[in-house]
PDB file of C-alpha atoms and ligand atoms in Angstrom:
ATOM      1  CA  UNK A 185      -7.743-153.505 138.322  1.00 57.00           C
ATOM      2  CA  UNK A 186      -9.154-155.016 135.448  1.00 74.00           C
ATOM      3  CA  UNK A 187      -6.841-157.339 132.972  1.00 83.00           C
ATOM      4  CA  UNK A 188      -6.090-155.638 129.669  1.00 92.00           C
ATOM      5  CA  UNK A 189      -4.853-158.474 127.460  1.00 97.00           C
ATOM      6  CA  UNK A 190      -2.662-157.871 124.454  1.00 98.00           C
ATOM      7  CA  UNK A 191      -3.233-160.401 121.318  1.00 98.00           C
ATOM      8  CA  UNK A 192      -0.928-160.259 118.329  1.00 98.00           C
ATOM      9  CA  UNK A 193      -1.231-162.067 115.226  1.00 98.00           C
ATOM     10  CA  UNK A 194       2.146-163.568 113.644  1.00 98.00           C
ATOM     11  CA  UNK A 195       1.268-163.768 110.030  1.00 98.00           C
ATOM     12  CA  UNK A 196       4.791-165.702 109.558  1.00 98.00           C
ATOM     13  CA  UNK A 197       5.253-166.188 105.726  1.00 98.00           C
ATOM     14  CA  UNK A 198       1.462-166.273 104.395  1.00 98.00           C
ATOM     15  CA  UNK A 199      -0.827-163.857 101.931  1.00 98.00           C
ATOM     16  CA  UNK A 200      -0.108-162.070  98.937  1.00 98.00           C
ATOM     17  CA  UNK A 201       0.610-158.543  99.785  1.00 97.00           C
ATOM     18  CA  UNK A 202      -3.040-157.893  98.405  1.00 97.00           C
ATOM     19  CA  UNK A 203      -4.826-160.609 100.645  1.00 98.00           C
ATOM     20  CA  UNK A 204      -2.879-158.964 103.492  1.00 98.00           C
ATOM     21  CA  UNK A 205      -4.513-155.732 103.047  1.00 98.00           C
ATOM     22  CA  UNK A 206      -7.766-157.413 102.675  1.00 98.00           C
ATOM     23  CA  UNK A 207      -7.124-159.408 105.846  1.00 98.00           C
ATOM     24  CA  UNK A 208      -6.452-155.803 108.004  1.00 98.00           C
ATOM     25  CA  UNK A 209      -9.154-154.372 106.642  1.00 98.00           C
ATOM     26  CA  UNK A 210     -11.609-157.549 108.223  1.00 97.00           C
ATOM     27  CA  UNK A 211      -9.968-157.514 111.496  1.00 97.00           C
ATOM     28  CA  UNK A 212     -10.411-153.388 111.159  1.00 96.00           C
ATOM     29  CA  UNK A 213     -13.887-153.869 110.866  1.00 95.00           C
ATOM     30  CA  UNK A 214     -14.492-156.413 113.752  1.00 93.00           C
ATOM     31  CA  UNK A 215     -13.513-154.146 116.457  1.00 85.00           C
ATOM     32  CA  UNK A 216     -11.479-154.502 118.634  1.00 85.00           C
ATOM     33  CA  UNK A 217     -12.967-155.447 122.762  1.00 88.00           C
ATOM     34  CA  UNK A 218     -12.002-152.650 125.617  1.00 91.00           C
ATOM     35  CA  UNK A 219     -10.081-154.947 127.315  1.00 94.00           C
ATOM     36  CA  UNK A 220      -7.928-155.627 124.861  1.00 96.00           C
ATOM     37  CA  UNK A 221      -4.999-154.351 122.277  1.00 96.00           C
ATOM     38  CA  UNK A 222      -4.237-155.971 118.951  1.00 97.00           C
ATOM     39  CA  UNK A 223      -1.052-155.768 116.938  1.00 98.00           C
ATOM     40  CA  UNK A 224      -0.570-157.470 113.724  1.00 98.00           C
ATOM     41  CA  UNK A 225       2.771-158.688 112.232  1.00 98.00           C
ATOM     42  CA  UNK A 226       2.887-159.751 108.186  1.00 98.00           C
ATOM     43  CA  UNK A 227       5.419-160.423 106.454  1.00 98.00           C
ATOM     44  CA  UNK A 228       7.876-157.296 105.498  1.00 98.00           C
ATOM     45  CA  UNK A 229       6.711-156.484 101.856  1.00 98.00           C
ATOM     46  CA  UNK A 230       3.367-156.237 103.068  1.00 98.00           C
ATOM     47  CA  UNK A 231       3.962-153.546 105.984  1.00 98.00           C
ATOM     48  CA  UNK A 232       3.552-150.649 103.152  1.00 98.00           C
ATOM     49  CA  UNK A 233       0.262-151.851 102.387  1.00 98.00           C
ATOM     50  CA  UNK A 234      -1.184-153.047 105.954  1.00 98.00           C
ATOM     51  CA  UNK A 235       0.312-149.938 107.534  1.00 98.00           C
ATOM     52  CA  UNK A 236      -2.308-147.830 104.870  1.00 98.00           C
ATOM     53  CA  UNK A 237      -5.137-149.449 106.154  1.00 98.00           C
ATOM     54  CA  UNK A 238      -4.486-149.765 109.838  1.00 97.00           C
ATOM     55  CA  UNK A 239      -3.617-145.470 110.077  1.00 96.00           C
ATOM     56  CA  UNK A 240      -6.117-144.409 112.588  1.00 94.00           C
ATOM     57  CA  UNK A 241      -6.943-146.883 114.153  1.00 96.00           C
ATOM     58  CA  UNK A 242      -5.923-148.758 117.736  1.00 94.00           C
ATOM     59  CA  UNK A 243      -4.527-151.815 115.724  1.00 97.00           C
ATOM     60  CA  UNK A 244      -1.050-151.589 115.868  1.00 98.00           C
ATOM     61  CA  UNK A 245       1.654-152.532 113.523  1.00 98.00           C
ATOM     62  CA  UNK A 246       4.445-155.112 114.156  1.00 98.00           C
ATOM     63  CA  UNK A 247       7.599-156.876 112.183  1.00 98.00           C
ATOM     64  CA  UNK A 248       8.765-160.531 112.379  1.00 98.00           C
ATOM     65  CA  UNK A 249      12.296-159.999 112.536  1.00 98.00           C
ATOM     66  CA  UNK A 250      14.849-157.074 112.348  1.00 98.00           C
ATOM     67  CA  UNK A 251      18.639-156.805 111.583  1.00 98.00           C
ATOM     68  CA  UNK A 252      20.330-154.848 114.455  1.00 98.00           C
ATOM     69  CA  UNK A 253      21.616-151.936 112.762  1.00 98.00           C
ATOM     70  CA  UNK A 254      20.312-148.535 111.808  1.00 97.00           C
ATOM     71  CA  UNK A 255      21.520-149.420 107.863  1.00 98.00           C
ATOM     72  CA  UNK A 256      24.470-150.441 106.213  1.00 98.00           C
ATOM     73  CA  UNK A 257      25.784-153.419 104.045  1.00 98.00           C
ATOM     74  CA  UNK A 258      23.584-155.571 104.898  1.00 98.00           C
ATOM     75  CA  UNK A 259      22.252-157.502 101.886  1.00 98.00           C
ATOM     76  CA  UNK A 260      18.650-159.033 102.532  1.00 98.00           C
ATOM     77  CA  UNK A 261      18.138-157.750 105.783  1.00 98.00           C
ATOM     78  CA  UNK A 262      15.593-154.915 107.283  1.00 98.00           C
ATOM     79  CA  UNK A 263      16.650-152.579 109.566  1.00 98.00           C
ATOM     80  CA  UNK A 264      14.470-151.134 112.709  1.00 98.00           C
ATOM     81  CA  UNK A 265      14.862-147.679 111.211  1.00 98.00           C
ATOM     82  CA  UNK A 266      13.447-148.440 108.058  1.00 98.00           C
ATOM     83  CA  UNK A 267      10.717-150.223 110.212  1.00 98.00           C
ATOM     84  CA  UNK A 268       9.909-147.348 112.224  1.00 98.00           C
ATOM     85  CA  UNK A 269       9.124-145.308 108.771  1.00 98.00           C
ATOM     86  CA  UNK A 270       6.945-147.964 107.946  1.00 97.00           C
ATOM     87  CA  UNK A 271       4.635-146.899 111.305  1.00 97.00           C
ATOM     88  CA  UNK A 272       5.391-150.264 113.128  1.00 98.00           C
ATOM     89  CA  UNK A 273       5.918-150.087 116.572  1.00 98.00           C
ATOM     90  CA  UNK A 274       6.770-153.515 117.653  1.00 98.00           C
ATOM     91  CA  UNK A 275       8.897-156.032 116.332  1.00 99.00           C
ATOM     92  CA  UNK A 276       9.027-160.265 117.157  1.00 99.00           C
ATOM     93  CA  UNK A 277      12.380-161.119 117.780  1.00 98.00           C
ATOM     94  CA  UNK A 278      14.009-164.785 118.600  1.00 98.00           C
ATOM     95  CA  UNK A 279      10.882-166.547 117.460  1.00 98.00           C
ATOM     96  CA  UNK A 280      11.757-170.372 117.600  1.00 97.00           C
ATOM     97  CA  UNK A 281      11.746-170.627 114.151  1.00 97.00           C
ATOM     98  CA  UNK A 282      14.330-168.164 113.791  1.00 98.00           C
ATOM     99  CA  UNK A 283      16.830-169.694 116.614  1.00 97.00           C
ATOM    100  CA  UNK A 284      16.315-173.198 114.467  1.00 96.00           C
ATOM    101  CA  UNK A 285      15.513-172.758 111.050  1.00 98.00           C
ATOM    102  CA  UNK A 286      17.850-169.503 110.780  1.00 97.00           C
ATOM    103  CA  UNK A 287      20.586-170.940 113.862  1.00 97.00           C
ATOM    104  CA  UNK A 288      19.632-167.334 115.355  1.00 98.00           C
ATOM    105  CA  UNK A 289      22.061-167.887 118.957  1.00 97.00           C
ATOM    106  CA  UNK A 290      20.801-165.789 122.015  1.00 96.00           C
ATOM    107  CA  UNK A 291      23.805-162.996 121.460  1.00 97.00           C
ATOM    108  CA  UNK A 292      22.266-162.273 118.043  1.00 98.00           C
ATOM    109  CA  UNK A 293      18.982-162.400 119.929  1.00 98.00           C
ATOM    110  CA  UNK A 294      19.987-160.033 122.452  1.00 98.00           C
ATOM    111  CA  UNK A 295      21.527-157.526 119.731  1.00 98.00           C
ATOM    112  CA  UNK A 296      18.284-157.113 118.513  1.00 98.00           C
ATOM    113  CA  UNK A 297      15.609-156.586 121.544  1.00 98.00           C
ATOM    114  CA  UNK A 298      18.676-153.832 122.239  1.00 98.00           C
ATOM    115  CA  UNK A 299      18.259-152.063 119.028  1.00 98.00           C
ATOM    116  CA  UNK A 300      14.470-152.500 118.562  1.00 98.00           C
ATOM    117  CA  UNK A 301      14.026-150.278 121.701  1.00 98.00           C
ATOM    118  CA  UNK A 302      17.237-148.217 120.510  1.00 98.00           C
ATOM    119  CA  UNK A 303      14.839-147.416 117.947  1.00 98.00           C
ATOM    120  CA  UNK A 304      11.260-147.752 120.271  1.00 98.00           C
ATOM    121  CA  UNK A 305      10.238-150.393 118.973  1.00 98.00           C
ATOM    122  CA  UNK A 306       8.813-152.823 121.632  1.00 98.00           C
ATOM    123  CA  UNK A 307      10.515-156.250 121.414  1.00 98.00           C
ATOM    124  CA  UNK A 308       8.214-159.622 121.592  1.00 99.00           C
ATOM    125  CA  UNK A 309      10.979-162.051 122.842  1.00 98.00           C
ATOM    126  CA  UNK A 310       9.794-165.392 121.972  1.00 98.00           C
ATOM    127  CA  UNK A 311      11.347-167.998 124.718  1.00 98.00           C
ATOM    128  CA  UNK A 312      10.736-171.861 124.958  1.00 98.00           C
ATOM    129  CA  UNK A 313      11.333-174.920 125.135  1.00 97.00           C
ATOM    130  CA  UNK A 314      11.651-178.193 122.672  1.00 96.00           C
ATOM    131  CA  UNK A 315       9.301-181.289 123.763  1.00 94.00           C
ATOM    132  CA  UNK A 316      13.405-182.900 124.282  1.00 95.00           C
ATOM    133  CA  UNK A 317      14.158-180.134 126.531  1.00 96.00           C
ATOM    134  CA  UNK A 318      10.782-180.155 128.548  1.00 95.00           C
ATOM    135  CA  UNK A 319      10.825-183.892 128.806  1.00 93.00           C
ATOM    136  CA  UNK A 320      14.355-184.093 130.237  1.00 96.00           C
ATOM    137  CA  UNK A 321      13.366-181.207 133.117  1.00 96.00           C
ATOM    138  CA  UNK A 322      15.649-178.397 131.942  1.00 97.00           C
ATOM    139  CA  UNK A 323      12.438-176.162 130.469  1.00 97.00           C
ATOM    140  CA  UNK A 324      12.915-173.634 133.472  1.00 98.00           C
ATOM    141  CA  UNK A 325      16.746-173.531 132.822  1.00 98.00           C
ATOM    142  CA  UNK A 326      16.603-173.057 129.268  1.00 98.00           C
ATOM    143  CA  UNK A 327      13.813-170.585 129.647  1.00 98.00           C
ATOM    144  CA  UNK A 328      15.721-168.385 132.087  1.00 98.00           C
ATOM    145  CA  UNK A 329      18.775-168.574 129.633  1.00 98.00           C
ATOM    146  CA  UNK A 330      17.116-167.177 126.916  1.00 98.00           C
ATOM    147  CA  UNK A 331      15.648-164.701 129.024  1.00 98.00           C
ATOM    148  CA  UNK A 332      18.772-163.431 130.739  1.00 98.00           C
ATOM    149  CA  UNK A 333      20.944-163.396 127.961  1.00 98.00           C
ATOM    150  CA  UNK A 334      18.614-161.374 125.929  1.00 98.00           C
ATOM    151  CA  UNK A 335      18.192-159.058 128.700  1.00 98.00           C
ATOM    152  CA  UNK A 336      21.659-158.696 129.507  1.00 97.00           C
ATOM    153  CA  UNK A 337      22.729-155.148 130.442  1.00 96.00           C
ATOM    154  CA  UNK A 338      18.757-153.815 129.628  1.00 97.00           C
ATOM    155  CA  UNK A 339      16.562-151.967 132.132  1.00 96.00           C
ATOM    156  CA  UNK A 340      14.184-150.602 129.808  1.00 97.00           C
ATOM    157  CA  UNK A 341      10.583-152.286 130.274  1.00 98.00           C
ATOM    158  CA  UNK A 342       9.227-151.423 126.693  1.00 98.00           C
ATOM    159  CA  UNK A 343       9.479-155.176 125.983  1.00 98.00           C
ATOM    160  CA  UNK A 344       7.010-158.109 125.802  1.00 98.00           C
ATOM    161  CA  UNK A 345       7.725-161.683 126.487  1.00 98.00           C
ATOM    162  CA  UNK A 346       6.037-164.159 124.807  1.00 98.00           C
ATOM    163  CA  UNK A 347       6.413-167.772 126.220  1.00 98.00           C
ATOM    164  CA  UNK A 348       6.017-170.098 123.352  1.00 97.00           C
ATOM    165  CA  UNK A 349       7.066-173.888 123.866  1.00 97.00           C
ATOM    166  CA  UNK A 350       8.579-175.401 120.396  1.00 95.00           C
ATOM    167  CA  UNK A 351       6.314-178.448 121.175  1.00 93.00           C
ATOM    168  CA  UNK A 352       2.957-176.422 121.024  1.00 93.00           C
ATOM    169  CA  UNK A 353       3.902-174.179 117.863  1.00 90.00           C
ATOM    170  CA  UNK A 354       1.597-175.120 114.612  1.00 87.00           C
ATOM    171  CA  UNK A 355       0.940-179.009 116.362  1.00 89.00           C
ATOM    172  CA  UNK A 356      -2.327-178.088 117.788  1.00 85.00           C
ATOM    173  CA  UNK A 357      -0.538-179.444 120.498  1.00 87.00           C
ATOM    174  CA  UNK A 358      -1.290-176.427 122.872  1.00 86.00           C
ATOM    175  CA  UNK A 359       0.241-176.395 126.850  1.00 89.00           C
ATOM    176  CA  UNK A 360      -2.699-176.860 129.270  1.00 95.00           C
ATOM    177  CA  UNK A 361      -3.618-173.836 130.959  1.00 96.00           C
ATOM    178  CA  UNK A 362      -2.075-175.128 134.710  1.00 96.00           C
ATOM    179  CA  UNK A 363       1.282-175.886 132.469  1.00 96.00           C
ATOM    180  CA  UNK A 364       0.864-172.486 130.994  1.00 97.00           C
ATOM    181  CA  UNK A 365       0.510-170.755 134.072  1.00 98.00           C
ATOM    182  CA  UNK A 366       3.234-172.599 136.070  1.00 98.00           C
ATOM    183  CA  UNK A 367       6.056-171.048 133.561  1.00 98.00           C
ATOM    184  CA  UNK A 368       4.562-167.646 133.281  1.00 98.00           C
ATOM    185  CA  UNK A 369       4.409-167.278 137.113  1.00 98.00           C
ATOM    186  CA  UNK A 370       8.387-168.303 136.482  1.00 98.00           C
ATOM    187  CA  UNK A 371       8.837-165.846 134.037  1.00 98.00           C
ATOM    188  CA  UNK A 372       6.816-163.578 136.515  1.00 98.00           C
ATOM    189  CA  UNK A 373       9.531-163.717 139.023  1.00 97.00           C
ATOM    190  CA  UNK A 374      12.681-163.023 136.865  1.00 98.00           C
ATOM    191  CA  UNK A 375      10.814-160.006 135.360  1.00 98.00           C
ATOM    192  CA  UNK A 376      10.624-158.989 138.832  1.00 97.00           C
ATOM    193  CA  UNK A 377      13.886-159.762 140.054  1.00 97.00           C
ATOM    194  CA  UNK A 378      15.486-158.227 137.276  1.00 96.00           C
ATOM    195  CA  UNK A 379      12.940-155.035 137.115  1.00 97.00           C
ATOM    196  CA  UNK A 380      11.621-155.264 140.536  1.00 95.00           C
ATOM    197  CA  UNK A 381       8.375-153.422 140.546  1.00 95.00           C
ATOM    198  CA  UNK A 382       8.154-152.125 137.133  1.00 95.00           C
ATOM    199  CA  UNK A 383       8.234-155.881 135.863  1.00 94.00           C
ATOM    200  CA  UNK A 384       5.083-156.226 137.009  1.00 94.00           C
ATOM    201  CA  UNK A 385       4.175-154.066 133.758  1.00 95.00           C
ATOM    202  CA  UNK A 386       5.734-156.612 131.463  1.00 97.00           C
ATOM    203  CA  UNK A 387       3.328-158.297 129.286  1.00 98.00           C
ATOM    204  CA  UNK A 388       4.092-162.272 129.216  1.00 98.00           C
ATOM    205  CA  UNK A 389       1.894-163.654 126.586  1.00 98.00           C
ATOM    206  CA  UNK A 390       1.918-166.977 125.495  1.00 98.00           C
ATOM    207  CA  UNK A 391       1.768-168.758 122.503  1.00 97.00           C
ATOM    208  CA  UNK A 392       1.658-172.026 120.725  1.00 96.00           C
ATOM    209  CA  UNK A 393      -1.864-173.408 119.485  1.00 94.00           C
ATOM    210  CA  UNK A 394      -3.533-170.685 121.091  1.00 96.00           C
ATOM    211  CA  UNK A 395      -7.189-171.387 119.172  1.00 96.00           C
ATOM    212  CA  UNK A 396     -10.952-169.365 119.864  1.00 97.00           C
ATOM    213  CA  UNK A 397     -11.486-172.412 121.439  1.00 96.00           C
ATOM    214  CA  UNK A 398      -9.492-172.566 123.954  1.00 96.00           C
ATOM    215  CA  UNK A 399      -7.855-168.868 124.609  1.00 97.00           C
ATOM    216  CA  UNK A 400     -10.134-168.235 127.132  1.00 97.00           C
ATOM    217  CA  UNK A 401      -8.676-170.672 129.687  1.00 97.00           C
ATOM    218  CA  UNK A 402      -5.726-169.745 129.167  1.00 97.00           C
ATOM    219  CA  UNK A 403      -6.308-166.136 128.892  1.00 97.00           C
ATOM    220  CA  UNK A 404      -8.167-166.604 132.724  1.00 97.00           C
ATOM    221  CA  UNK A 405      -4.675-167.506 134.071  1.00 97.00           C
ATOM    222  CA  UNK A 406      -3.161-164.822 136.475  1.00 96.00           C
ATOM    223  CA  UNK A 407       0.786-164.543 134.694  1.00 97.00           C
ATOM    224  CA  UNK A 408      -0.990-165.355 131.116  1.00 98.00           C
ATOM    225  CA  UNK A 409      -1.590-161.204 129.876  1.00 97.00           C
ATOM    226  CA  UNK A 410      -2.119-162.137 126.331  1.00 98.00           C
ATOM    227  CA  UNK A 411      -1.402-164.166 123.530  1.00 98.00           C
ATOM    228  CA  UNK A 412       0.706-164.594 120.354  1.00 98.00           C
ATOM    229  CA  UNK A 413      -1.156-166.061 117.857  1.00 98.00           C
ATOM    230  CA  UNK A 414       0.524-167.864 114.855  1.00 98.00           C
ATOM    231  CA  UNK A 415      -2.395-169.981 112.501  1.00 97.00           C
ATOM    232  CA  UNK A 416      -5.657-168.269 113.374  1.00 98.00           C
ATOM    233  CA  UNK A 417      -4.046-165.313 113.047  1.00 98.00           C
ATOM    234  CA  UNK A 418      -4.440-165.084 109.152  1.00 98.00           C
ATOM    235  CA  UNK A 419      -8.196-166.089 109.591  1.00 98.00           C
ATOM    236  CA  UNK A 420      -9.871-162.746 110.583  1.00 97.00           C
ATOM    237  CA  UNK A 421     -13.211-164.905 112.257  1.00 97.00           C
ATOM    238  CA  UNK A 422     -10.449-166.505 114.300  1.00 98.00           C
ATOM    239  CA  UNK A 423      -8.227-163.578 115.402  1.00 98.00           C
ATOM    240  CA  UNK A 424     -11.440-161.966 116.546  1.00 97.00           C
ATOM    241  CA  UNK A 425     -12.786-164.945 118.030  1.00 97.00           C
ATOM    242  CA  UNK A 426      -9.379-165.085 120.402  1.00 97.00           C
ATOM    243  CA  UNK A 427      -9.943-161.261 121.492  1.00 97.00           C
ATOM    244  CA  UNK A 428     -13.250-161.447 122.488  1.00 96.00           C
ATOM    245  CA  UNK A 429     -11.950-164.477 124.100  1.00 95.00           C
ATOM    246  CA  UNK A 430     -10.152-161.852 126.744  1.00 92.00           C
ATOM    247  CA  UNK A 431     -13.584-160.379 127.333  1.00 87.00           C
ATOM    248  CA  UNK A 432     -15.146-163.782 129.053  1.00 84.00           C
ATOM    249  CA  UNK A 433     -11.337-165.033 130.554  1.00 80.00           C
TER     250      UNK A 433
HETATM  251  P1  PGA B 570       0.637-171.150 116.221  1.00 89.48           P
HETATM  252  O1  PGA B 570       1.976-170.264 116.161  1.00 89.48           O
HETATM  253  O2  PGA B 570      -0.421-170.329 116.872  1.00 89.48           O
HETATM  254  O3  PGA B 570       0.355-171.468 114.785  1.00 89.48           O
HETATM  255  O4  PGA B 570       0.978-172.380 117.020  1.00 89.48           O
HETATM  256  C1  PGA B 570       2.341-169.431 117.224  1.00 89.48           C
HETATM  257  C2  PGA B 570       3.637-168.726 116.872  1.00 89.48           C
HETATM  258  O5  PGA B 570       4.472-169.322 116.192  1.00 89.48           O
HETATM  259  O6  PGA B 570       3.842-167.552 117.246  1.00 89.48           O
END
């Protein structure tokens, strides 16, 4: 059976609401390869106007981040409800900037993948290590940790991993493809121990410096179903570049 690879673009905080649109409309235009689903996530205030020009069409709509609650008082925060009227459909939850810049802890973490598919959304739990963590050996234990506590008490597969390590996020530092591999086929095995057959379904995509250079390689990996693309995300020639990239891996 043929690989269908999902790439999604993480926007993080970058483009006016008005360059966003602009930026849809370009990757709109590219096409998208048969092999392969996009989903694009900017920032919150620019879901409105991305959502407009995306209607239609296979691109699909994501979030960054989500408070755990249908509404309430809740100053600052997004709810998935109010993301589901907005026509996204996944949501990126426990991204490593959030569990350090924002001290998001794996409970929180776990709160949310429950309520994005309380609400079906599809959770993208980010997991991965920090260089400190990787070069002391525990990358497999923390990795598993994140994993299992986020999936506590969860049997619905409507999720997506993405396995991003810290070190390889915005560095250009990306993991070699054999590195790559070697924790996805990890990641593999929990999905299936926890899910047994039906985590075969589970797209683990990976993350971190992911470039049109060199997504191909990694993309040619057997555990590697995708990517999550941070930087050359916002550059529609880029974005593009790394889906047709599934097309050759
Ligand atoms: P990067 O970011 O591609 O810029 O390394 C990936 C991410 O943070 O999801």
């Amino acid at each position: 059976m043929e690989k269908k690879y999902l790439i999604i673009g993480n926007w993080k905080m970058y483009k006016a609401p008005s360059q966003a649109v602009d930026l849809a409309s370009e990757i709109l235009k590219a096409g998208c390869p048969e092999n392969a689903a996009l989903v694009v996530c900017p920032p919150f205030t620019h879901l409105w106007g991305v959502a407009a020009v995306l209607k239609n069409s296979a691109i699909a709509l994501g979030a960054q981040n989500m408070y755990p609650a249908a509404e309430g008082a809740f100053t600052g925060e997004i709810s998935p409800a109010m993301l589901r009227d907005l026509g996204a459909s996944y949501v990126i939850i426990g991204h490593s900037e959030r569990r350090s810049i924002f001290r998001e802890s794996n409970e929180l973490i776990h709160q949310k993948v429950k309520a994005a598919q309380d609400f079906q959304l599809t959770p993208i739990l980010c997991v991965g290590e920090t260089l400190v963590e990787r070069e002391s050996g525990q990358h497999r234990e923390v990795v598993e940790e994140q994993i299992s506590s986020a999936l506590e008490g969860i049997s619905d597969t409507h999720l997506i991993i993405a396995y991003e390590p810290v070190w390889a996020i915005g560095t250009g530092r990306t993991a070699t493809p054999e590195l790559a591999q070697e924790m996805h086929a990890f990641i593999r095995d929990l999905l299936k121990k926890r899910f047994r057959e039906e985590g075969l379904g589970v797209h683990i995509l990976y993350g971190g410096s992911v470039k049109p250079g060199n997504a191909a390689e990694l993309f040619a990996q057997p555990d590697i179903t995708g990517g999550l693309i941070g930087g050359a995300s916002i550059v529609a020639e880029d974005f593009m570049a790394i889906a047709r990239a599934a097309e050759v891996a």
